[in-house]
Short mmCIF file of C-alpha atoms in Angstrom, two decimals:
data_model
loop_
_atom_site.label_atom_id
_atom_site.label_comp_id
_atom_site.label_asym_id
_atom_site.label_seq_id
_atom_site.Cartn_x
_atom_site.Cartn_y
_atom_site.Cartn_z
CA MET A 1297 93.44 80.33 64.30
CA GLY A 1298 92.29 83.67 63.00
CA LEU A 1299 89.63 85.59 61.15
CA ASN A 1300 91.22 85.61 57.71
CA SER A 1301 88.23 83.89 56.12
CA LEU A 1302 85.92 86.79 56.91
CA ILE A 1303 84.90 89.27 54.23
CA TYR A 1304 83.72 92.80 54.95
CA PRO A 1305 84.15 96.16 53.22
CA LEU A 1306 86.62 98.53 54.79
CA GLU A 1307 84.05 101.32 55.09
CA TYR A 1308 81.71 100.48 57.94
CA GLU A 1309 78.81 102.46 56.39
CA ASP A 1310 78.55 99.81 53.63
CA LEU A 1311 77.44 97.27 56.23
CA ARG A 1312 73.97 98.75 56.22
CA LEU A 1313 73.62 97.90 52.54
CA HIS A 1314 73.83 94.15 53.14
CA THR A 1315 70.67 92.25 53.91
CA ASP A 1316 71.90 88.68 53.37
CA PRO A 1317 72.44 87.23 56.88
CA GLU A 1318 75.03 84.82 55.49
CA ILE A 1319 77.37 87.60 54.32
CA THR A 1320 80.42 87.78 56.52
CA LEU A 1321 83.13 90.36 56.86
CA ASP A 1322 86.61 90.32 55.40
CA ILE A 1323 89.25 91.46 57.83
CA GLU A 1324 92.36 90.20 56.09
CA GLY A 1325 95.05 92.81 56.38
CA ILE A 1326 93.09 94.91 58.84
CA ASP A 1327 95.71 94.47 61.58
CA GLU A 1328 98.16 96.52 59.55
CA ALA A 1329 95.62 99.29 58.90
CA ALA A 1330 94.42 99.40 62.48
CA ASN A 1331 97.79 99.08 64.14
CA PRO A 1332 100.50 100.83 62.15
CA ASP A 1333 103.88 100.72 63.85
CA THR A 1334 103.62 104.11 65.53
CA GLY A 1335 104.36 103.10 69.10
CA PHE A 1336 100.73 103.31 70.21
CA ALA A 1337 100.49 99.79 71.59
CA GLY A 1338 96.91 98.64 72.14
CA ILE A 1339 95.37 101.79 70.62
CA ILE A 1340 93.28 100.63 67.67
CA GLY A 1341 91.51 102.82 65.14
CA ARG A 1342 91.94 105.14 62.20
CA SER A 1343 89.20 107.73 62.79
CA SER A 1344 90.05 111.41 62.50
CA GLY A 1345 89.26 111.92 66.19
CA LEU A 1346 91.69 109.23 67.28
CA ARG A 1347 94.38 110.44 64.87
CA ARG A 1348 94.06 113.94 66.34
CA VAL A 1349 94.57 112.54 69.84
CA GLN A 1350 97.61 110.56 68.70
CA GLN A 1351 99.12 113.66 67.12
CA MET A 1352 98.64 115.59 70.36
CA VAL A 1353 100.25 112.75 72.32
CA GLU A 1354 103.29 112.73 70.02
CA THR A 1355 103.60 116.51 70.30
CA VAL A 1356 103.45 116.78 74.07
CA ALA A 1357 105.44 113.60 74.78
CA ARG A 1358 108.69 115.12 73.55
CA GLY A 1359 108.72 117.65 76.39
CA ASP A 1360 108.12 117.37 80.09
CA SER A 1361 104.81 119.18 80.55
CA THR A 1362 102.02 117.89 82.75
CA VAL A 1363 99.18 116.31 80.75
CA LEU A 1364 95.51 116.05 81.68
CA LEU A 1365 93.52 113.35 79.87
CA LEU A 1366 89.80 114.06 79.77
CA GLY A 1367 87.25 111.48 78.69
CA GLU A 1368 84.46 109.17 79.69
CA THR A 1369 85.12 105.92 81.52
CA GLY A 1370 86.42 103.18 79.25
CA THR A 1371 87.91 105.38 76.52
CA GLY A 1372 91.49 104.17 77.00
CA LYS A 1373 93.07 106.92 79.09
CA GLU A 1374 95.68 104.61 80.61
CA LEU A 1375 96.80 103.41 77.16
CA LEU A 1376 97.32 107.04 76.12
CA ALA A 1377 99.22 107.77 79.31
CA ARG A 1378 101.53 104.85 78.53
CA ALA A 1379 101.92 106.15 74.97
CA ILE A 1380 102.98 109.55 76.30
CA HIS A 1381 105.59 107.85 78.47
CA SER A 1382 106.85 105.57 75.68
CA HIS A 1383 107.28 108.52 73.30
CA SER A 1384 109.08 110.66 75.90
CA PRO A 1385 112.75 110.95 76.86
CA ARG A 1386 111.76 109.14 80.09
CA ARG A 1387 110.75 105.97 78.23
CA ASP A 1388 113.53 103.92 79.86
CA ARG A 1389 112.53 105.07 83.34
CA PRO A 1390 109.62 103.83 85.50
CA PHE A 1391 105.99 104.30 84.54
CA VAL A 1392 104.04 104.25 87.80
CA LYS A 1393 100.26 104.34 87.95
CA LEU A 1394 97.78 104.98 90.75
CA ASN A 1395 94.00 104.99 90.60
CA CYS A 1396 92.99 107.65 93.11
CA ALA A 1397 89.43 106.30 93.28
CA ALA A 1398 90.55 102.75 94.13
CA ILE A 1399 92.50 103.60 97.30
CA PRO A 1400 90.63 104.35 100.56
CA THR A 1401 90.99 108.00 101.58
CA GLY A 1402 92.92 107.15 104.74
CA LEU A 1403 95.55 105.22 102.78
CA LEU A 1404 95.91 107.44 99.73
CA GLU A 1405 98.45 109.82 101.28
CA SER A 1406 100.70 106.90 102.22
CA GLU A 1407 100.33 105.38 98.74
CA LEU A 1408 101.29 108.65 97.11
CA PHE A 1409 104.04 109.95 99.37
CA GLY A 1410 105.05 106.96 101.49
CA HIS A 1411 105.53 106.88 105.24
CA GLU A 1412 108.14 106.33 107.90
CA ARG A 1413 108.06 103.53 110.42
CA GLY A 1414 105.79 104.46 113.28
CA ALA A 1415 104.11 107.30 111.38
CA PHE A 1416 100.72 105.88 112.36
CA THR A 1417 99.24 102.80 113.96
CA GLY A 1418 100.16 99.80 111.83
CA ALA A 1419 103.12 101.49 110.11
CA ILE A 1420 105.61 98.83 111.23
CA THR A 1421 107.99 99.40 108.30
CA GLN A 1422 109.03 102.24 106.07
CA LYS A 1423 107.07 102.54 102.81
CA ILE A 1424 108.19 104.21 99.60
CA GLY A 1425 105.31 106.06 97.91
CA ARG A 1426 104.39 106.07 94.22
CA VAL A 1427 105.73 109.61 93.76
CA GLU A 1428 109.17 108.53 94.92
CA VAL A 1429 109.11 105.27 92.92
CA ALA A 1430 108.37 107.31 89.79
CA ASP A 1431 111.43 109.54 90.25
CA GLN A 1432 113.05 110.23 86.85
CA GLY A 1433 110.02 108.61 85.21
CA SER A 1434 106.30 109.21 84.75
CA LEU A 1435 103.48 109.10 87.31
CA PHE A 1436 99.98 108.37 85.99
CA LEU A 1437 97.24 109.51 88.37
CA ASP A 1438 93.96 108.07 87.17
CA GLU A 1439 90.67 109.53 88.43
CA ILE A 1440 92.42 112.63 89.76
CA GLY A 1441 89.01 114.14 90.51
CA ASP A 1442 88.63 111.70 93.40
CA ILE A 1443 91.67 112.90 95.34
CA PRO A 1444 90.53 114.39 98.69
CA LEU A 1445 90.76 118.14 99.21
CA GLU A 1446 93.19 117.74 102.11
CA LEU A 1447 95.72 115.96 99.90
CA GLN A 1448 95.48 118.34 96.97
CA PRO A 1449 97.95 120.93 98.39
CA LYS A 1450 100.58 118.19 98.75
CA LEU A 1451 100.14 117.12 95.15
CA LEU A 1452 100.27 120.76 94.09
CA ARG A 1453 103.62 121.04 95.87
CA VAL A 1454 104.96 118.07 93.88
CA LEU A 1455 103.91 119.75 90.63
CA GLN A 1456 105.04 123.24 91.61
CA GLU A 1457 108.08 122.80 93.83
CA ARG A 1458 109.13 119.26 92.85
CA GLU A 1459 109.37 118.23 96.49
CA PHE A 1460 107.46 116.32 99.19
CA GLU A 1461 107.80 114.66 102.58
CA ARG A 1462 106.94 111.13 103.54
CA LEU A 1463 104.19 110.80 106.10
CA GLY A 1464 105.77 111.06 109.55
CA SER A 1465 108.98 112.66 108.27
CA THR A 1466 110.30 116.22 108.38
CA ARG A 1467 112.90 115.59 105.71
CA THR A 1468 112.06 117.19 102.37
CA LYS A 1469 112.79 115.09 99.31
CA LYS A 1470 113.39 116.52 95.85
CA ILE A 1471 111.71 114.71 92.99
CA ASP A 1472 111.93 114.72 89.19
CA VAL A 1473 108.71 113.21 87.88
CA ARG A 1474 106.39 113.87 84.98
CA VAL A 1475 102.72 113.73 85.97
CA VAL A 1476 100.00 112.54 83.61
CA ALA A 1477 96.55 112.80 85.18
CA ALA A 1478 93.18 111.57 83.94
CA THR A 1479 89.55 111.99 84.90
CA HIS A 1480 86.02 111.51 83.61
CA ARG A 1481 84.70 114.19 85.96
CA ASP A 1482 84.00 117.89 85.36
CA LEU A 1483 86.84 119.47 87.32
CA GLU A 1484 85.70 123.02 86.59
CA GLY A 1485 82.27 122.20 87.99
CA MET A 1486 83.94 120.68 91.06
CA ILE A 1487 85.88 123.91 91.57
CA LEU A 1488 82.61 125.86 91.68
CA LYS A 1489 81.34 123.45 94.33
CA GLY A 1490 84.51 123.75 96.40
CA GLU A 1491 85.44 120.11 95.76
CA PHE A 1492 88.64 120.73 93.78
CA ARG A 1493 91.34 123.37 94.14
CA SER A 1494 91.58 125.82 91.27
CA ASP A 1495 95.37 126.19 91.66
CA LEU A 1496 95.84 122.43 91.35
CA TYR A 1497 93.55 122.35 88.33
CA TYR A 1498 95.57 125.03 86.53
CA ARG A 1499 98.80 123.11 87.26
CA LEU A 1500 97.29 119.90 85.88
CA ASN A 1501 95.63 121.55 82.90
CA VAL A 1502 98.86 122.59 81.16
CA PHE A 1503 98.16 120.35 78.16
CA PRO A 1504 94.64 118.88 78.19
CA ILE A 1505 93.70 116.14 75.74
CA SER A 1506 90.01 115.33 75.22
CA ILE A 1507 89.42 111.72 74.19
CA PRO A 1508 86.34 111.18 72.01
CA PRO A 1509 83.88 108.50 73.18
CA LEU A 1510 83.43 105.44 71.02
CA ARG A 1511 80.03 106.59 69.72
CA GLU A 1512 81.77 109.54 68.04
CA ARG A 1513 84.14 107.31 66.07
CA PRO A 1514 82.01 104.41 64.75
CA GLU A 1515 84.47 103.71 61.92
CA ASP A 1516 86.81 102.28 64.58
CA ILE A 1517 84.28 99.74 65.86
CA PRO A 1518 84.85 97.00 63.20
CA LEU A 1519 88.60 97.17 63.84
CA LEU A 1520 88.08 96.90 67.61
CA VAL A 1521 85.59 94.05 67.20
CA GLU A 1522 88.06 92.09 65.08
CA HIS A 1523 90.82 92.67 67.61
CA PHE A 1524 88.73 91.66 70.64
CA VAL A 1525 87.36 88.58 68.86
CA GLN A 1526 90.89 87.41 68.11
CA GLU A 1527 92.08 88.11 71.64
CA SER A 1528 89.11 86.42 73.33
CA ALA A 1529 89.15 83.40 71.00
CA ARG A 1530 92.86 82.89 71.61
CA ARG A 1531 92.48 83.22 75.38
CA LEU A 1532 89.42 80.96 75.54
CA ASN A 1533 90.85 78.42 73.07
CA LYS A 1534 87.94 78.83 70.67
CA THR A 1535 87.73 79.31 66.91
CA ILE A 1536 85.68 82.18 65.51
CA GLU A 1537 85.83 82.44 61.72
CA ALA A 1538 82.83 84.56 60.79
CA ILE A 1539 80.96 87.64 61.94
CA PRO A 1540 77.55 88.11 60.26
CA SER A 1541 77.17 91.49 58.63
CA ASP A 1542 73.97 92.24 60.54
CA THR A 1543 75.85 91.59 63.79
CA MET A 1544 78.59 94.02 62.80
CA ALA A 1545 75.98 96.57 61.77
CA ALA A 1546 74.27 96.25 65.17
CA LEU A 1547 77.59 96.63 66.97
CA THR A 1548 78.38 99.72 64.90
CA ASP A 1549 74.98 101.31 65.50
CA TYR A 1550 75.05 100.81 69.28
CA GLN A 1551 75.93 103.91 71.32
CA TRP A 1552 78.35 102.16 73.76
CA PRO A 1553 77.83 104.15 76.99
CA GLY A 1554 80.66 102.10 78.52
CA ASN A 1555 82.89 102.79 75.52
CA ILE A 1556 85.73 100.43 74.58
CA ARG A 1557 85.64 98.59 77.90
CA GLU A 1558 81.97 97.71 77.37
CA LEU A 1559 82.68 96.61 73.78
CA GLU A 1560 85.49 94.33 74.95
CA ASN A 1561 83.25 92.71 77.57
CA VAL A 1562 80.37 92.21 75.11
CA ILE A 1563 82.69 90.56 72.58
CA GLU A 1564 84.23 88.26 75.19
CA ARG A 1565 80.76 87.18 76.34
CA ALA A 1566 79.71 86.61 72.73
CA VAL A 1567 82.77 84.43 72.07
CA ILE A 1568 81.95 82.36 75.16
CA LEU A 1569 78.31 81.89 74.12
CA SER A 1570 78.95 81.21 70.42
CA ARG A 1571 78.54 77.46 69.80
CA SER A 1572 79.99 77.48 66.31
CA SER A 1573 82.69 79.35 64.42
CA VAL A 1574 80.21 82.18 63.75
CA LEU A 1575 80.11 84.99 66.31
CA ARG A 1576 76.69 85.49 67.86
CA VAL A 1577 76.05 88.58 69.98
CA PRO A 1578 72.90 88.41 72.15
CA ARG A 1579 70.76 91.42 71.25
CA ARG A 1580 70.01 92.04 74.93
CA ASP A 1581 73.69 92.97 75.32
CA LEU A 1582 73.05 95.91 73.00
CA GLN A 1583 70.11 97.29 74.97
CA SER A 1584 71.79 99.19 77.80
CA ARG A 1585 69.62 101.08 80.26
CA VAL A 1586 72.43 103.62 80.68
CA SER A 1587 72.36 106.56 78.28
CA ALA A 1588 75.53 107.33 76.36
CA GLY A 1589 77.45 110.14 78.02
CA HIS A 1590 75.23 109.92 81.11
CA SER A 1591 77.19 110.64 84.27
CA GLY A 1592 74.40 109.68 86.65
CA ALA A 1593 74.04 113.23 87.88
CA LYS A 1594 70.86 115.27 87.52
CA LEU A 1595 70.93 118.69 85.94
CA GLU A 1596 71.26 121.29 88.66
CA THR A 1597 69.90 124.81 88.83
CA LEU A 1598 72.23 127.78 89.13
CA ALA A 1599 70.84 128.51 92.61
CA HIS A 1600 71.67 124.95 93.70
CA VAL A 1601 75.25 125.22 92.42
CA GLU A 1602 75.69 128.60 94.16
CA ARG A 1603 74.22 127.26 97.41
CA GLU A 1604 76.54 124.25 97.46
CA HIS A 1605 79.57 126.38 96.56
CA ILE A 1606 78.91 128.87 99.39
CA ARG A 1607 78.32 126.02 101.84
CA ALA A 1608 81.61 124.40 100.85
CA VAL A 1609 83.54 127.66 101.37
CA LEU A 1610 81.81 128.26 104.72
CA LYS A 1611 82.79 124.78 105.81
CA GLN A 1612 86.41 125.44 104.86
CA THR A 1613 86.46 128.69 106.89
CA ARG A 1614 84.58 127.12 109.83
CA TRP A 1615 81.71 129.52 109.11
CA VAL A 1616 83.85 132.63 109.62
CA LEU A 1617 82.35 135.24 107.29
CA SER A 1618 84.60 138.30 107.67
CA GLY A 1619 88.34 138.90 107.84
CA PRO A 1620 91.12 138.21 105.33
CA GLY A 1621 90.64 134.45 105.60
CA GLY A 1622 86.87 134.55 105.88
CA ALA A 1623 84.29 133.19 103.47
CA ALA A 1624 83.40 136.63 102.09
CA ALA A 1625 87.00 137.31 101.06
CA ARG A 1626 87.36 133.88 99.46
CA LEU A 1627 84.15 134.38 97.52
CA GLY A 1628 85.17 137.85 96.38
CA MET A 1629 82.31 139.73 98.01
CA ASN A 1630 81.76 141.86 101.09
CA ARG A 1631 80.24 140.46 104.28
CA SER A 1632 76.82 142.08 103.83
CA THR A 1633 76.47 140.68 100.31
CA LEU A 1634 77.39 137.21 101.53
CA TYR A 1635 74.90 137.45 104.37
CA PHE A 1636 72.19 138.51 101.87
CA ARG A 1637 73.01 135.57 99.56
CA MET A 1638 72.96 133.13 102.46
CA LYS A 1639 69.55 134.39 103.55
CA LYS A 1640 68.13 134.22 100.02
CA LEU A 1641 69.49 130.71 99.41
CA GLY A 1642 68.36 129.44 102.82
CA ILE A 1643 71.87 128.70 104.09
CA VAL A 1644 71.86 128.30 107.87
CA ARG A 1645 74.78 127.28 110.04
CA PRO A 1646 74.19 123.73 111.34
CA CYS A 1647 73.81 123.23 115.06
CA LEU A 1648 76.96 122.02 116.79
#
């Protein structure tokens, strides 16, 4: 089973020139072009944006620096994290991953650092955390922007001092781990709002890599479509031998707000629904109500950002304005200026 009977030009722009709905696309030999043996397993494409990312991965992988992967959801950040590990001197050591957004806040500290028996109610046995499991290897922290503020100093200590303690223990453990973090969130904006520590950000941001969204590399879409059709057809025990050129053109023109993950799901659904050996993609699947690059957040005014930032700092200082640890000192202003800004922005201490 395969797609070797399909005929399409290698340059995706040419697809728009075809008007015959019976024309199909030739993909013979595309596997070699899309997946050269470079050690980037699962990373498919030949666009300049993707090649730039791969070059950065190869460059940073040889050392031991912390890497921060920045990109929208569904752009393949975990695959790149694995590529960094597989190209590094730690390749024969563990690669441990943790999605910080998938673990409830109350359990995240235990997942990261482990705990001793009796450390809290329900801790009936000792648990080894992900940080410790990844010793001598690589630790991939996905959605790092979702880690709670109270845990951020402990992660900073791992990055800075290479040490930690299990929950419920006073024994300090030394650790040798390379951290690769990833997020789709604006960490600098979170710092302004008091939601992310600036010192942790600077430790994570040693070598940032920005991953382009799929809409910025349309020349990779035919290669990805071919790959996902083959994978889905094999898994579902179906035979897909043709992709109409107008279907490929529609797939290439679509903006893909969900990026590669959305493309994979659309192709799998199309393979399921196709009743013949010709791939049929329902047009409603290419009419997303979500705008490409839309984070779901409304644009905020400068006054709103300043108000929320001051409120966050006041909350951290328990509404203490003056003194070396007060809100004014943290904000880099004197007490009278802070009081004036609070009054202007309508910031009032909540009733206890």
